[in-house]
mmCIF file of C-alpha atoms and ligand atoms in Angstrom:
data_model
loop_
_atom_site.group_PDB
_atom_site.id
_atom_site.type_symbol
_atom_site.label_atom_id
_atom_site.label_comp_id
_atom_site.label_asym_id
_atom_site.label_seq_id
_atom_site.Cartn_x
_atom_site.Cartn_y
_atom_site.Cartn_z
ATOM 1 C CA UNK A 1 -16.657 -52.514 -19.436
ATOM 2 C CA UNK A 2 -16.225 -49.974 -22.184
ATOM 3 C CA UNK A 3 -16.440 -46.167 -21.737
ATOM 4 C CA UNK A 4 -20.278 -46.170 -22.963
ATOM 5 C CA UNK A 5 -21.097 -48.877 -20.374
ATOM 6 C CA UNK A 6 -19.415 -46.855 -17.589
ATOM 7 C CA UNK A 7 -21.145 -43.648 -18.648
ATOM 8 C CA UNK A 8 -24.579 -45.465 -18.584
ATOM 9 C CA UNK A 9 -23.963 -46.617 -15.140
ATOM 10 C CA UNK A 10 -22.992 -43.005 -14.026
ATOM 11 C CA UNK A 11 -26.440 -41.938 -15.646
ATOM 12 C CA UNK A 12 -28.239 -44.629 -13.468
ATOM 13 C CA UNK A 13 -26.645 -43.261 -10.299
ATOM 14 C CA UNK A 14 -27.214 -39.678 -11.362
ATOM 15 C CA UNK A 15 -31.012 -40.097 -12.067
ATOM 16 C CA UNK A 16 -31.289 -41.530 -8.769
ATOM 17 C CA UNK A 17 -29.357 -38.795 -7.165
ATOM 18 C CA UNK A 18 -31.465 -36.221 -8.687
ATOM 19 C CA UNK A 19 -34.345 -37.605 -6.749
ATOM 20 C CA UNK A 20 -32.388 -38.148 -3.627
ATOM 21 C CA UNK A 21 -30.694 -34.538 -3.646
ATOM 22 C CA UNK A 22 -33.652 -32.556 -4.419
ATOM 23 C CA UNK A 23 -32.232 -28.863 -4.275
ATOM 24 C CA UNK A 24 -29.242 -29.755 -2.107
ATOM 25 C CA UNK A 25 -25.655 -30.268 -3.341
ATOM 26 C CA UNK A 26 -23.540 -33.278 -2.505
ATOM 27 C CA UNK A 27 -20.020 -32.538 -1.124
ATOM 28 C CA UNK A 28 -18.273 -35.664 0.194
ATOM 29 C CA UNK A 29 -19.595 -38.958 1.855
ATOM 30 C CA UNK A 30 -18.606 -39.859 5.654
ATOM 31 C CA UNK A 31 -18.854 -43.542 5.375
ATOM 32 C CA UNK A 32 -22.000 -45.403 4.456
ATOM 33 C CA UNK A 33 -22.042 -44.748 0.689
ATOM 34 C CA UNK A 34 -24.344 -41.497 1.110
ATOM 35 C CA UNK A 35 -23.340 -38.100 0.333
ATOM 36 C CA UNK A 36 -23.406 -35.215 2.799
ATOM 37 C CA UNK A 37 -25.467 -32.425 1.404
ATOM 38 C CA UNK A 38 -24.856 -28.865 1.445
ATOM 39 C CA UNK A 39 -26.753 -25.576 0.440
ATOM 40 C CA UNK A 40 -24.454 -23.313 -1.311
ATOM 41 C CA UNK A 41 -22.041 -23.106 1.720
ATOM 42 C CA UNK A 42 -18.941 -24.470 0.050
ATOM 43 C CA UNK A 43 -16.465 -24.443 -2.731
ATOM 44 C CA UNK A 44 -17.905 -27.743 -4.270
ATOM 45 C CA UNK A 45 -21.389 -26.960 -5.421
ATOM 46 C CA UNK A 46 -20.474 -26.518 -9.061
ATOM 47 C CA UNK A 47 -19.322 -30.169 -9.339
ATOM 48 C CA UNK A 48 -22.919 -31.460 -9.024
ATOM 49 C CA UNK A 49 -24.167 -28.928 -11.638
ATOM 50 C CA UNK A 50 -21.155 -29.853 -13.879
ATOM 51 C CA UNK A 51 -22.050 -33.520 -13.507
ATOM 52 C CA UNK A 52 -25.699 -32.627 -14.568
ATOM 53 C CA UNK A 53 -24.523 -30.606 -17.660
ATOM 54 C CA UNK A 54 -22.214 -33.401 -18.773
ATOM 55 C CA UNK A 55 -24.798 -36.061 -18.222
ATOM 56 C CA UNK A 56 -27.433 -33.901 -20.054
ATOM 57 C CA UNK A 57 -24.887 -33.302 -22.982
ATOM 58 C CA UNK A 58 -24.371 -36.900 -23.325
ATOM 59 C CA UNK A 59 -27.939 -38.206 -22.877
ATOM 60 C CA UNK A 60 -30.092 -35.255 -23.970
ATOM 61 C CA UNK A 61 -32.486 -36.484 -21.142
ATOM 62 C CA UNK A 62 -35.108 -33.930 -20.399
ATOM 63 C CA UNK A 63 -35.128 -34.846 -16.712
ATOM 64 C CA UNK A 64 -31.383 -34.264 -16.411
ATOM 65 C CA UNK A 65 -31.704 -31.025 -18.247
ATOM 66 C CA UNK A 66 -34.379 -29.807 -15.915
ATOM 67 C CA UNK A 67 -32.177 -30.665 -12.774
ATOM 68 C CA UNK A 68 -29.181 -28.894 -14.519
ATOM 69 C CA UNK A 69 -31.154 -25.812 -14.958
ATOM 70 C CA UNK A 70 -32.365 -25.818 -11.426
ATOM 71 C CA UNK A 71 -29.123 -26.385 -9.970
ATOM 72 C CA UNK A 72 -27.619 -23.661 -12.072
ATOM 73 C CA UNK A 73 -30.438 -21.169 -11.393
ATOM 74 C CA UNK A 74 -29.799 -21.291 -7.615
ATOM 75 C CA UNK A 75 -26.152 -19.922 -8.475
ATOM 76 C CA UNK A 76 -27.902 -16.561 -9.330
ATOM 77 C CA UNK A 77 -29.153 -16.192 -5.925
ATOM 78 C CA UNK A 78 -25.894 -17.221 -4.267
ATOM 79 C CA UNK A 79 -24.435 -14.400 -6.280
ATOM 80 C CA UNK A 80 -26.977 -11.811 -5.255
ATOM 81 C CA UNK A 81 -26.567 -12.851 -1.524
ATOM 82 C CA UNK A 82 -22.765 -13.060 -1.822
ATOM 83 C CA UNK A 83 -23.155 -16.255 0.002
ATOM 84 C CA UNK A 84 -19.871 -18.107 0.655
ATOM 85 C CA UNK A 85 -18.148 -16.451 -2.172
ATOM 86 C CA UNK A 86 -15.200 -14.728 -0.102
ATOM 87 C CA UNK A 87 -12.697 -17.235 -1.486
ATOM 88 C CA UNK A 88 -10.833 -18.006 -4.546
ATOM 89 C CA UNK A 89 -12.831 -21.150 -5.604
ATOM 90 C CA UNK A 90 -15.431 -18.986 -7.570
ATOM 91 C CA UNK A 91 -13.838 -20.489 -10.734
ATOM 92 C CA UNK A 92 -14.954 -23.954 -9.822
ATOM 93 C CA UNK A 93 -18.386 -22.855 -8.590
ATOM 94 C CA UNK A 94 -19.325 -20.795 -11.754
ATOM 95 C CA UNK A 95 -17.420 -22.587 -14.513
ATOM 96 C CA UNK A 96 -19.283 -25.600 -13.805
ATOM 97 C CA UNK A 97 -22.802 -23.967 -13.409
ATOM 98 C CA UNK A 98 -23.350 -20.565 -15.157
ATOM 99 C CA UNK A 99 -20.472 -21.079 -17.660
ATOM 100 C CA UNK A 100 -21.547 -24.717 -18.410
ATOM 101 C CA UNK A 101 -24.968 -23.601 -19.244
ATOM 102 C CA UNK A 102 -23.889 -20.777 -21.339
ATOM 103 C CA UNK A 103 -21.373 -23.255 -23.349
ATOM 104 C CA UNK A 104 -24.079 -25.988 -23.560
ATOM 105 C CA UNK A 105 -26.966 -23.860 -24.669
ATOM 106 C CA UNK A 106 -25.830 -20.255 -24.991
ATOM 107 C CA UNK A 107 -28.080 -18.897 -22.366
ATOM 108 C CA UNK A 108 -27.407 -15.123 -21.972
ATOM 109 C CA UNK A 109 -28.334 -14.658 -18.369
ATOM 110 C CA UNK A 110 -25.755 -17.551 -17.532
ATOM 111 C CA UNK A 111 -23.161 -15.847 -19.507
ATOM 112 C CA UNK A 112 -23.550 -12.604 -17.649
ATOM 113 C CA UNK A 113 -23.659 -14.560 -14.400
ATOM 114 C CA UNK A 114 -20.247 -15.988 -15.226
ATOM 115 C CA UNK A 115 -18.742 -12.641 -16.039
ATOM 116 C CA UNK A 116 -20.092 -11.337 -12.786
ATOM 117 C CA UNK A 117 -18.475 -14.188 -11.055
ATOM 118 C CA UNK A 118 -15.157 -13.258 -12.693
ATOM 119 C CA UNK A 119 -15.713 -9.706 -11.220
ATOM 120 C CA UNK A 120 -16.146 -11.422 -7.759
ATOM 121 C CA UNK A 121 -13.039 -13.534 -8.233
ATOM 122 C CA UNK A 122 -11.202 -10.297 -9.086
ATOM 123 C CA UNK A 123 -11.934 -9.192 -5.650
ATOM 124 C CA UNK A 124 -9.464 -11.682 -4.397
ATOM 125 C CA UNK A 125 -6.591 -10.002 -6.256
ATOM 126 C CA UNK A 126 -4.118 -8.337 -4.031
ATOM 127 C CA UNK A 127 -2.285 -5.671 -5.931
ATOM 128 C CA UNK A 128 0.600 -5.374 -3.250
ATOM 129 C CA UNK A 129 1.937 -8.834 -3.562
ATOM 130 C CA UNK A 130 0.245 -9.315 -6.928
ATOM 131 C CA UNK A 131 -1.487 -12.537 -6.285
ATOM 132 C CA UNK A 132 -4.952 -14.158 -5.604
ATOM 133 C CA UNK A 133 -5.340 -14.586 -1.981
ATOM 134 C CA UNK A 134 -7.037 -17.982 -1.755
ATOM 135 C CA UNK A 135 -8.640 -17.927 1.746
ATOM 136 C CA UNK A 136 -9.530 -15.534 4.493
ATOM 137 C CA UNK A 137 -10.290 -11.923 4.646
ATOM 138 C CA UNK A 138 -7.923 -9.272 3.253
ATOM 139 C CA UNK A 139 -5.028 -8.370 5.734
ATOM 140 C CA UNK A 140 -5.676 -11.978 7.375
ATOM 141 C CA UNK A 141 -2.492 -12.669 9.397
ATOM 142 C CA UNK A 142 -2.112 -16.458 8.215
ATOM 143 C CA UNK A 143 -3.466 -16.196 4.747
ATOM 144 C CA UNK A 144 -3.140 -12.534 3.683
ATOM 145 C CA UNK A 145 -0.151 -13.448 1.182
ATOM 146 C CA UNK A 146 -0.751 -17.048 0.664
ATOM 147 C CA UNK A 147 -1.448 -18.704 -2.608
ATOM 148 C CA UNK A 148 -2.621 -22.294 -3.121
ATOM 149 C CA UNK A 149 -2.045 -24.472 -6.201
ATOM 150 C CA UNK A 150 -5.771 -25.621 -6.535
ATOM 151 C CA UNK A 151 -6.231 -21.823 -7.725
ATOM 152 C CA UNK A 152 -4.760 -22.822 -11.103
ATOM 153 C CA UNK A 153 -8.278 -24.299 -11.976
ATOM 154 C CA UNK A 154 -9.917 -21.076 -11.070
ATOM 155 C CA UNK A 155 -7.983 -19.023 -13.573
ATOM 156 C CA UNK A 156 -9.704 -20.281 -16.700
ATOM 157 C CA UNK A 157 -12.801 -18.230 -15.533
ATOM 158 C CA UNK A 158 -10.747 -15.146 -15.733
ATOM 159 C CA UNK A 159 -9.404 -15.929 -19.158
ATOM 160 C CA UNK A 160 -12.777 -16.479 -20.516
ATOM 161 C CA UNK A 161 -14.034 -13.273 -19.110
ATOM 162 C CA UNK A 162 -11.315 -11.318 -20.863
ATOM 163 C CA UNK A 163 -12.407 -13.122 -24.089
ATOM 164 C CA UNK A 164 -16.138 -12.251 -23.490
ATOM 165 C CA UNK A 165 -15.703 -8.596 -22.377
ATOM 166 C CA UNK A 166 -12.513 -7.586 -24.268
ATOM 167 C CA UNK A 167 -11.074 -6.380 -21.095
ATOM 168 C CA UNK A 168 -7.503 -7.748 -20.553
ATOM 169 C CA UNK A 169 -7.510 -7.104 -16.855
ATOM 170 C CA UNK A 170 -8.917 -10.580 -15.829
ATOM 171 C CA UNK A 171 -6.368 -12.536 -18.087
ATOM 172 C CA UNK A 172 -3.596 -10.400 -16.917
ATOM 173 C CA UNK A 173 -4.125 -11.248 -13.317
ATOM 174 C CA UNK A 174 -4.533 -14.878 -14.150
ATOM 175 C CA UNK A 175 -1.189 -14.926 -16.032
ATOM 176 C CA UNK A 176 0.759 -13.303 -13.122
ATOM 177 C CA UNK A 177 -1.005 -15.845 -10.732
ATOM 178 C CA UNK A 178 -0.049 -18.673 -13.064
ATOM 179 C CA UNK A 179 3.614 -17.381 -13.310
ATOM 180 C CA UNK A 180 3.849 -17.128 -9.560
ATOM 181 C CA UNK A 181 2.571 -20.658 -9.025
ATOM 182 C CA UNK A 182 5.007 -22.042 -11.571
ATOM 183 C CA UNK A 183 7.957 -20.274 -9.992
ATOM 184 C CA UNK A 184 7.175 -20.997 -6.283
ATOM 185 C CA UNK A 185 4.778 -23.752 -5.973
ATOM 186 C CA UNK A 186 6.694 -26.175 -8.297
ATOM 187 C CA UNK A 187 9.957 -27.410 -6.975
ATOM 188 C CA UNK A 188 13.141 -28.415 -8.703
ATOM 189 C CA UNK A 189 12.419 -32.077 -9.004
ATOM 190 C CA UNK A 190 8.757 -31.282 -10.215
ATOM 191 C CA UNK A 191 6.903 -32.059 -7.067
ATOM 192 C CA UNK A 192 4.947 -29.404 -5.557
ATOM 193 C CA UNK A 193 4.064 -27.376 -2.493
ATOM 194 C CA UNK A 194 0.362 -27.050 -1.703
ATOM 195 C CA UNK A 195 0.529 -23.504 -0.546
ATOM 196 C CA UNK A 196 3.166 -20.654 -0.577
ATOM 197 C CA UNK A 197 3.290 -17.636 1.719
ATOM 198 C CA UNK A 198 4.433 -14.268 0.421
ATOM 199 C CA UNK A 199 4.811 -11.037 2.322
ATOM 200 C CA UNK A 200 1.328 -9.506 1.916
ATOM 201 C CA UNK A 201 2.888 -5.963 1.562
ATOM 202 C CA UNK A 202 5.981 -6.347 -0.431
ATOM 203 C CA UNK A 203 5.287 -9.598 -2.025
ATOM 204 C CA UNK A 204 8.566 -11.027 -1.105
ATOM 205 C CA UNK A 205 8.555 -14.928 -1.242
ATOM 206 C CA UNK A 206 8.633 -16.328 2.092
ATOM 207 C CA UNK A 207 7.956 -20.148 2.342
ATOM 208 C CA UNK A 208 6.196 -23.167 1.081
ATOM 209 C CA UNK A 209 3.677 -24.955 3.303
ATOM 210 C CA UNK A 210 0.662 -27.406 3.267
ATOM 211 C CA UNK A 211 -2.914 -27.264 4.348
ATOM 212 C CA UNK A 212 -4.078 -30.687 3.272
ATOM 213 C CA UNK A 213 -0.762 -32.444 2.817
ATOM 214 C CA UNK A 214 1.268 -34.839 4.908
ATOM 215 C CA UNK A 215 4.069 -32.113 5.761
ATOM 216 C CA UNK A 216 5.015 -28.612 4.767
ATOM 217 C CA UNK A 217 7.552 -29.903 2.272
ATOM 218 C CA UNK A 218 5.618 -33.072 0.992
ATOM 219 C CA UNK A 219 3.769 -33.304 -2.071
ATOM 220 C CA UNK A 220 -0.083 -33.588 -1.599
ATOM 221 C CA UNK A 221 -1.136 -35.747 -4.432
ATOM 222 C CA UNK A 222 -4.310 -33.700 -5.264
ATOM 223 C CA UNK A 223 -2.341 -30.575 -5.369
ATOM 224 C CA UNK A 224 0.106 -32.172 -7.856
ATOM 225 C CA UNK A 225 -3.099 -33.060 -9.969
ATOM 226 C CA UNK A 226 -4.426 -29.494 -9.844
ATOM 227 C CA UNK A 227 -1.057 -28.504 -11.156
ATOM 228 C CA UNK A 228 -1.103 -31.131 -14.115
ATOM 229 C CA UNK A 229 -4.479 -29.758 -15.243
ATOM 230 C CA UNK A 230 -4.122 -26.199 -14.290
ATOM 231 C CA UNK A 231 -0.855 -25.530 -16.225
ATOM 232 C CA UNK A 232 -2.088 -27.358 -19.225
ATOM 233 C CA UNK A 233 -5.070 -25.223 -19.294
ATOM 234 C CA UNK A 234 -2.711 -22.118 -18.648
ATOM 235 C CA UNK A 235 -0.796 -23.218 -21.693
ATOM 236 C CA UNK A 236 -4.090 -23.112 -23.787
ATOM 237 C CA UNK A 237 -4.688 -19.700 -22.465
ATOM 238 C CA UNK A 238 -1.411 -18.122 -22.716
ATOM 239 C CA UNK A 239 0.422 -20.210 -25.401
ATOM 240 C CA UNK A 240 3.609 -20.012 -23.593
ATOM 241 C CA UNK A 241 5.777 -23.136 -23.618
ATOM 242 C CA UNK A 242 6.866 -23.193 -20.009
ATOM 243 C CA UNK A 243 3.223 -23.843 -18.759
ATOM 244 C CA UNK A 244 3.294 -26.843 -21.099
ATOM 245 C CA UNK A 245 6.567 -28.092 -19.885
ATOM 246 C CA UNK A 246 5.761 -27.657 -16.306
ATOM 247 C CA UNK A 247 2.415 -29.551 -16.853
ATOM 248 C CA UNK A 248 4.258 -32.456 -18.482
ATOM 249 C CA UNK A 249 6.872 -32.441 -15.716
ATOM 250 C CA UNK A 250 4.503 -32.466 -12.934
ATOM 251 C CA UNK A 251 2.559 -35.343 -14.836
ATOM 252 C CA UNK A 252 5.706 -37.404 -15.072
ATOM 253 C CA UNK A 253 6.287 -36.842 -11.409
ATOM 254 C CA UNK A 254 2.836 -37.862 -10.628
ATOM 255 C CA UNK A 255 2.837 -41.080 -12.733
ATOM 256 C CA UNK A 256 6.330 -42.256 -11.746
ATOM 257 C CA UNK A 257 5.226 -42.125 -7.961
ATOM 258 C CA UNK A 258 1.897 -44.210 -8.351
ATOM 259 C CA UNK A 259 1.512 -47.583 -6.559
ATOM 260 C CA UNK A 260 1.027 -50.754 -8.630
ATOM 261 C CA UNK A 261 -2.741 -50.249 -9.216
ATOM 262 C CA UNK A 262 -2.080 -46.848 -10.937
ATOM 263 C CA UNK A 263 -4.300 -44.737 -8.343
ATOM 264 C CA UNK A 264 -2.561 -42.268 -6.053
ATOM 265 C CA UNK A 265 -2.306 -42.384 -2.396
ATOM 266 C CA UNK A 266 -3.158 -39.221 -0.627
ATOM 267 C CA UNK A 267 0.294 -37.703 -0.295
ATOM 268 C CA UNK A 268 3.361 -38.984 -2.235
ATOM 269 C CA UNK A 269 5.474 -38.589 0.885
ATOM 270 C CA UNK A 270 3.156 -40.213 3.415
ATOM 271 C CA UNK A 271 4.241 -43.611 4.606
ATOM 272 C CA UNK A 272 2.541 -46.335 2.515
ATOM 273 C CA UNK A 273 1.534 -48.905 4.639
ATOM 274 C CA UNK A 274 -1.553 -51.272 4.955
ATOM 275 C CA UNK A 275 -4.595 -48.883 4.978
ATOM 276 C CA UNK A 276 -2.934 -45.750 3.782
ATOM 277 C CA UNK A 277 -5.736 -43.710 2.202
ATOM 278 C CA UNK A 278 -5.850 -43.266 -1.706
ATOM 279 C CA UNK A 279 -7.250 -40.300 -3.516
ATOM 280 C CA UNK A 280 -9.113 -41.541 -6.472
ATOM 281 C CA UNK A 281 -10.125 -37.927 -7.166
ATOM 282 C CA UNK A 282 -6.395 -36.965 -7.567
ATOM 283 C CA UNK A 283 -6.109 -39.751 -10.395
ATOM 284 C CA UNK A 284 -9.475 -38.614 -12.026
ATOM 285 C CA UNK A 285 -8.209 -35.130 -12.156
ATOM 286 C CA UNK A 286 -4.710 -36.184 -13.671
ATOM 287 C CA UNK A 287 -6.468 -38.285 -16.459
ATOM 288 C CA UNK A 288 -8.335 -34.967 -17.633
ATOM 289 C CA UNK A 289 -5.038 -33.081 -17.149
ATOM 290 C CA UNK A 290 -3.288 -35.585 -19.282
ATOM 291 C CA UNK A 291 -6.090 -35.603 -22.015
ATOM 292 C CA UNK A 292 -5.814 -31.611 -22.077
ATOM 293 C CA UNK A 293 -1.966 -31.978 -22.433
ATOM 294 C CA UNK A 294 -2.303 -34.455 -25.164
ATOM 295 C CA UNK A 295 -4.247 -31.798 -27.158
ATOM 296 C CA UNK A 296 -1.384 -29.546 -26.996
ATOM 297 C CA UNK A 297 1.686 -31.904 -27.545
ATOM 298 C CA UNK A 298 2.970 -32.120 -31.072
ATOM 299 C CA UNK A 299 2.478 -35.643 -32.808
ATOM 300 C CA UNK A 300 6.174 -36.339 -32.631
ATOM 301 C CA UNK A 301 6.538 -35.420 -29.048
ATOM 302 C CA UNK A 302 8.425 -38.303 -27.340
ATOM 303 C CA UNK A 303 6.110 -38.457 -24.301
ATOM 304 C CA UNK A 304 2.730 -38.706 -26.133
ATOM 305 C CA UNK A 305 2.753 -42.488 -26.061
ATOM 306 C CA UNK A 306 3.603 -42.451 -22.379
ATOM 307 C CA UNK A 307 0.840 -40.260 -21.455
ATOM 308 C CA UNK A 308 -1.680 -42.074 -23.519
ATOM 309 C CA UNK A 309 -0.921 -45.379 -21.861
ATOM 310 C CA UNK A 310 -1.183 -43.567 -18.543
ATOM 311 C CA UNK A 311 -4.622 -42.537 -19.430
ATOM 312 C CA UNK A 312 -5.697 -46.140 -20.295
ATOM 313 C CA UNK A 313 -3.981 -47.652 -17.186
ATOM 314 C CA UNK A 314 -5.580 -45.236 -14.725
ATOM 315 C CA UNK A 315 -8.919 -45.379 -16.290
ATOM 316 C CA UNK A 316 -8.843 -49.119 -16.212
ATOM 317 C CA UNK A 317 -7.936 -49.101 -12.620
ATOM 318 C CA UNK A 318 -10.529 -46.587 -11.740
ATOM 319 C CA UNK A 319 -13.311 -48.431 -13.610
ATOM 320 C CA UNK A 320 -12.413 -51.904 -12.392
ATOM 321 C CA UNK A 321 -11.417 -51.255 -8.722
ATOM 322 C CA UNK A 322 -12.798 -48.029 -7.653
ATOM 323 C CA UNK A 323 -16.014 -47.352 -9.668
ATOM 324 C CA UNK A 324 -19.577 -48.085 -8.087
ATOM 325 C CA UNK A 325 -21.016 -49.189 -11.467
ATOM 326 C CA UNK A 326 -24.598 -47.883 -10.859
ATOM 327 C CA UNK A 327 -24.993 -49.744 -7.525
ATOM 328 C CA UNK A 328 -28.255 -48.127 -6.331
ATOM 329 C CA UNK A 329 -27.052 -48.135 -2.676
ATOM 330 C CA UNK A 330 -23.979 -46.039 -3.413
ATOM 331 C CA UNK A 331 -24.469 -42.298 -4.329
ATOM 332 C CA UNK A 332 -21.090 -41.574 -5.675
ATOM 333 C CA UNK A 333 -19.235 -42.942 -8.696
ATOM 334 C CA UNK A 334 -15.637 -43.226 -7.364
ATOM 335 C CA UNK A 335 -14.872 -44.992 -4.033
ATOM 336 C CA UNK A 336 -11.697 -44.209 -2.046
ATOM 337 C CA UNK A 337 -11.110 -40.513 -2.397
ATOM 338 C CA UNK A 338 -9.790 -38.514 0.472
ATOM 339 C CA UNK A 339 -10.685 -35.028 1.285
ATOM 340 C CA UNK A 340 -8.290 -34.134 4.196
ATOM 341 C CA UNK A 341 -6.504 -37.067 5.734
ATOM 342 C CA UNK A 342 -4.554 -34.735 7.800
ATOM 343 C CA UNK A 343 -7.655 -33.120 9.216
ATOM 344 C CA UNK A 344 -9.461 -36.640 9.319
ATOM 345 C CA UNK A 345 -12.161 -35.310 7.183
ATOM 346 C CA UNK A 346 -13.545 -37.815 4.754
ATOM 347 C CA UNK A 347 -10.321 -39.822 4.378
ATOM 348 C CA UNK A 348 -11.889 -42.665 2.424
ATOM 349 C CA UNK A 349 -14.998 -41.539 0.858
ATOM 350 C CA UNK A 350 -16.796 -40.193 -2.093
ATOM 351 C CA UNK A 351 -15.677 -36.827 -3.393
ATOM 352 C CA UNK A 352 -18.175 -34.872 -5.571
ATOM 353 C CA UNK A 353 -15.210 -33.559 -7.608
ATOM 354 C CA UNK A 354 -13.654 -36.954 -7.959
ATOM 355 C CA UNK A 355 -17.177 -37.861 -9.702
ATOM 356 C CA UNK A 356 -16.952 -34.871 -11.918
ATOM 357 C CA UNK A 357 -13.488 -35.383 -13.285
ATOM 358 C CA UNK A 358 -14.097 -39.060 -13.818
ATOM 359 C CA UNK A 359 -17.303 -38.241 -15.875
ATOM 360 C CA UNK A 360 -15.364 -35.428 -17.694
ATOM 361 C CA UNK A 361 -12.620 -37.861 -18.530
ATOM 362 C CA UNK A 362 -15.166 -40.387 -19.786
ATOM 363 C CA UNK A 363 -16.855 -37.714 -22.038
ATOM 364 C CA UNK A 364 -13.539 -36.456 -23.183
ATOM 365 C CA UNK A 365 -12.646 -40.079 -24.445
ATOM 366 C CA UNK A 366 -15.963 -41.038 -25.628
ATOM 367 C CA UNK A 367 -17.347 -37.963 -27.267
ATOM 368 C CA UNK A 368 -14.278 -35.365 -27.171
ATOM 369 C CA UNK A 369 -16.504 -33.149 -24.732
ATOM 370 C CA UNK A 370 -13.876 -31.390 -22.748
ATOM 371 C CA UNK A 371 -15.855 -29.884 -19.749
ATOM 372 C CA UNK A 372 -16.537 -26.297 -19.143
ATOM 373 C CA UNK A 373 -13.072 -24.595 -18.484
ATOM 374 C CA UNK A 374 -12.951 -23.025 -21.971
ATOM 375 C CA UNK A 375 -15.057 -22.029 -24.914
ATOM 376 C CA UNK A 376 -15.225 -24.662 -27.381
ATOM 377 C CA UNK A 377 -14.035 -24.048 -31.012
HETATM 378 N N1 LIG B 401 -9.582 -27.148 -3.663
HETATM 379 C C1 LIG B 401 -9.570 -28.004 -2.420
HETATM 380 C C2 LIG B 401 -9.280 -29.554 -2.410
HETATM 381 O O1 LIG B 401 -8.928 -29.994 -3.417
HETATM 382 O O2 LIG B 401 -9.557 -30.006 -1.486
#
């Protein structure tokens, strides 16, 4: 199968899903090939609208366009209601909905909504410890001074908002968060903590830990993937070499710890035995991260070839062994993702973000369409 065939199969699934999902949003499956549906109550709704915008950009299909607009419109009401927005994942939600529509067809109301989303995200900024609090209310005993590596993917919304408004406050906070993440979440051997705790008053560094990984000191595969992509995007925004270097080092670590079929297990430190869950979504995220990284590496960079080959090997494996290939009884694109193995929550299922990043990777490869993290040149 070439990229075009694979994209056509995803379109078959998406057209069926538009009918199956109606106005609801898929999050993960729980066995049985069917997505569990949500109603603007989670951090994941943007991935479905993102899939619809990517699919529309590729196909120009009016039916998909109508579905993309309907899904994106519902993000206005979510903002008005402030529904499930008291967390840091506003970047995932609004980059792949309102910002996606703005990037795709310059809709002014969507641009304004995306800026409003950046303002909402700024409410998570804690000026004492100088960080974005990922989870929980301000002053929360467990989470008050806690950052998580996933947040790197929320920062592009802030950098974009600074470009749009001319106000540097968003990008300044994003840079401080990126720097803190680089210094404290990434370890000396290029592996990573999922989360890190700081004193919520003083900002003193306390300790690393995990929420979804195997152990506090282990490397949760998807966290490492968020780092690969997130630091490559931080380099695009800030043009500071340590971010490029960190993305490269984390990518090497990820690739050097893969099993033979080149798709990651759920945690690099979990015992690998018969039946250990994979996380295909982590591998799809890393492919996008590598493609972003390759845009910034000079032609004579010694790692270019290695990363290019890794993209091909990962995509070949995802396409040949994980992809559902338009099978009408399966609602997802990629089998064998894991949400939280530790929490026994969808340990071997479809993940809507895995599907989104798989499609983003395909469109980057086939059309040079890079998703909706930054304004296109
Ligand atoms: N950002 C949450 C996750 O990756 O599961």
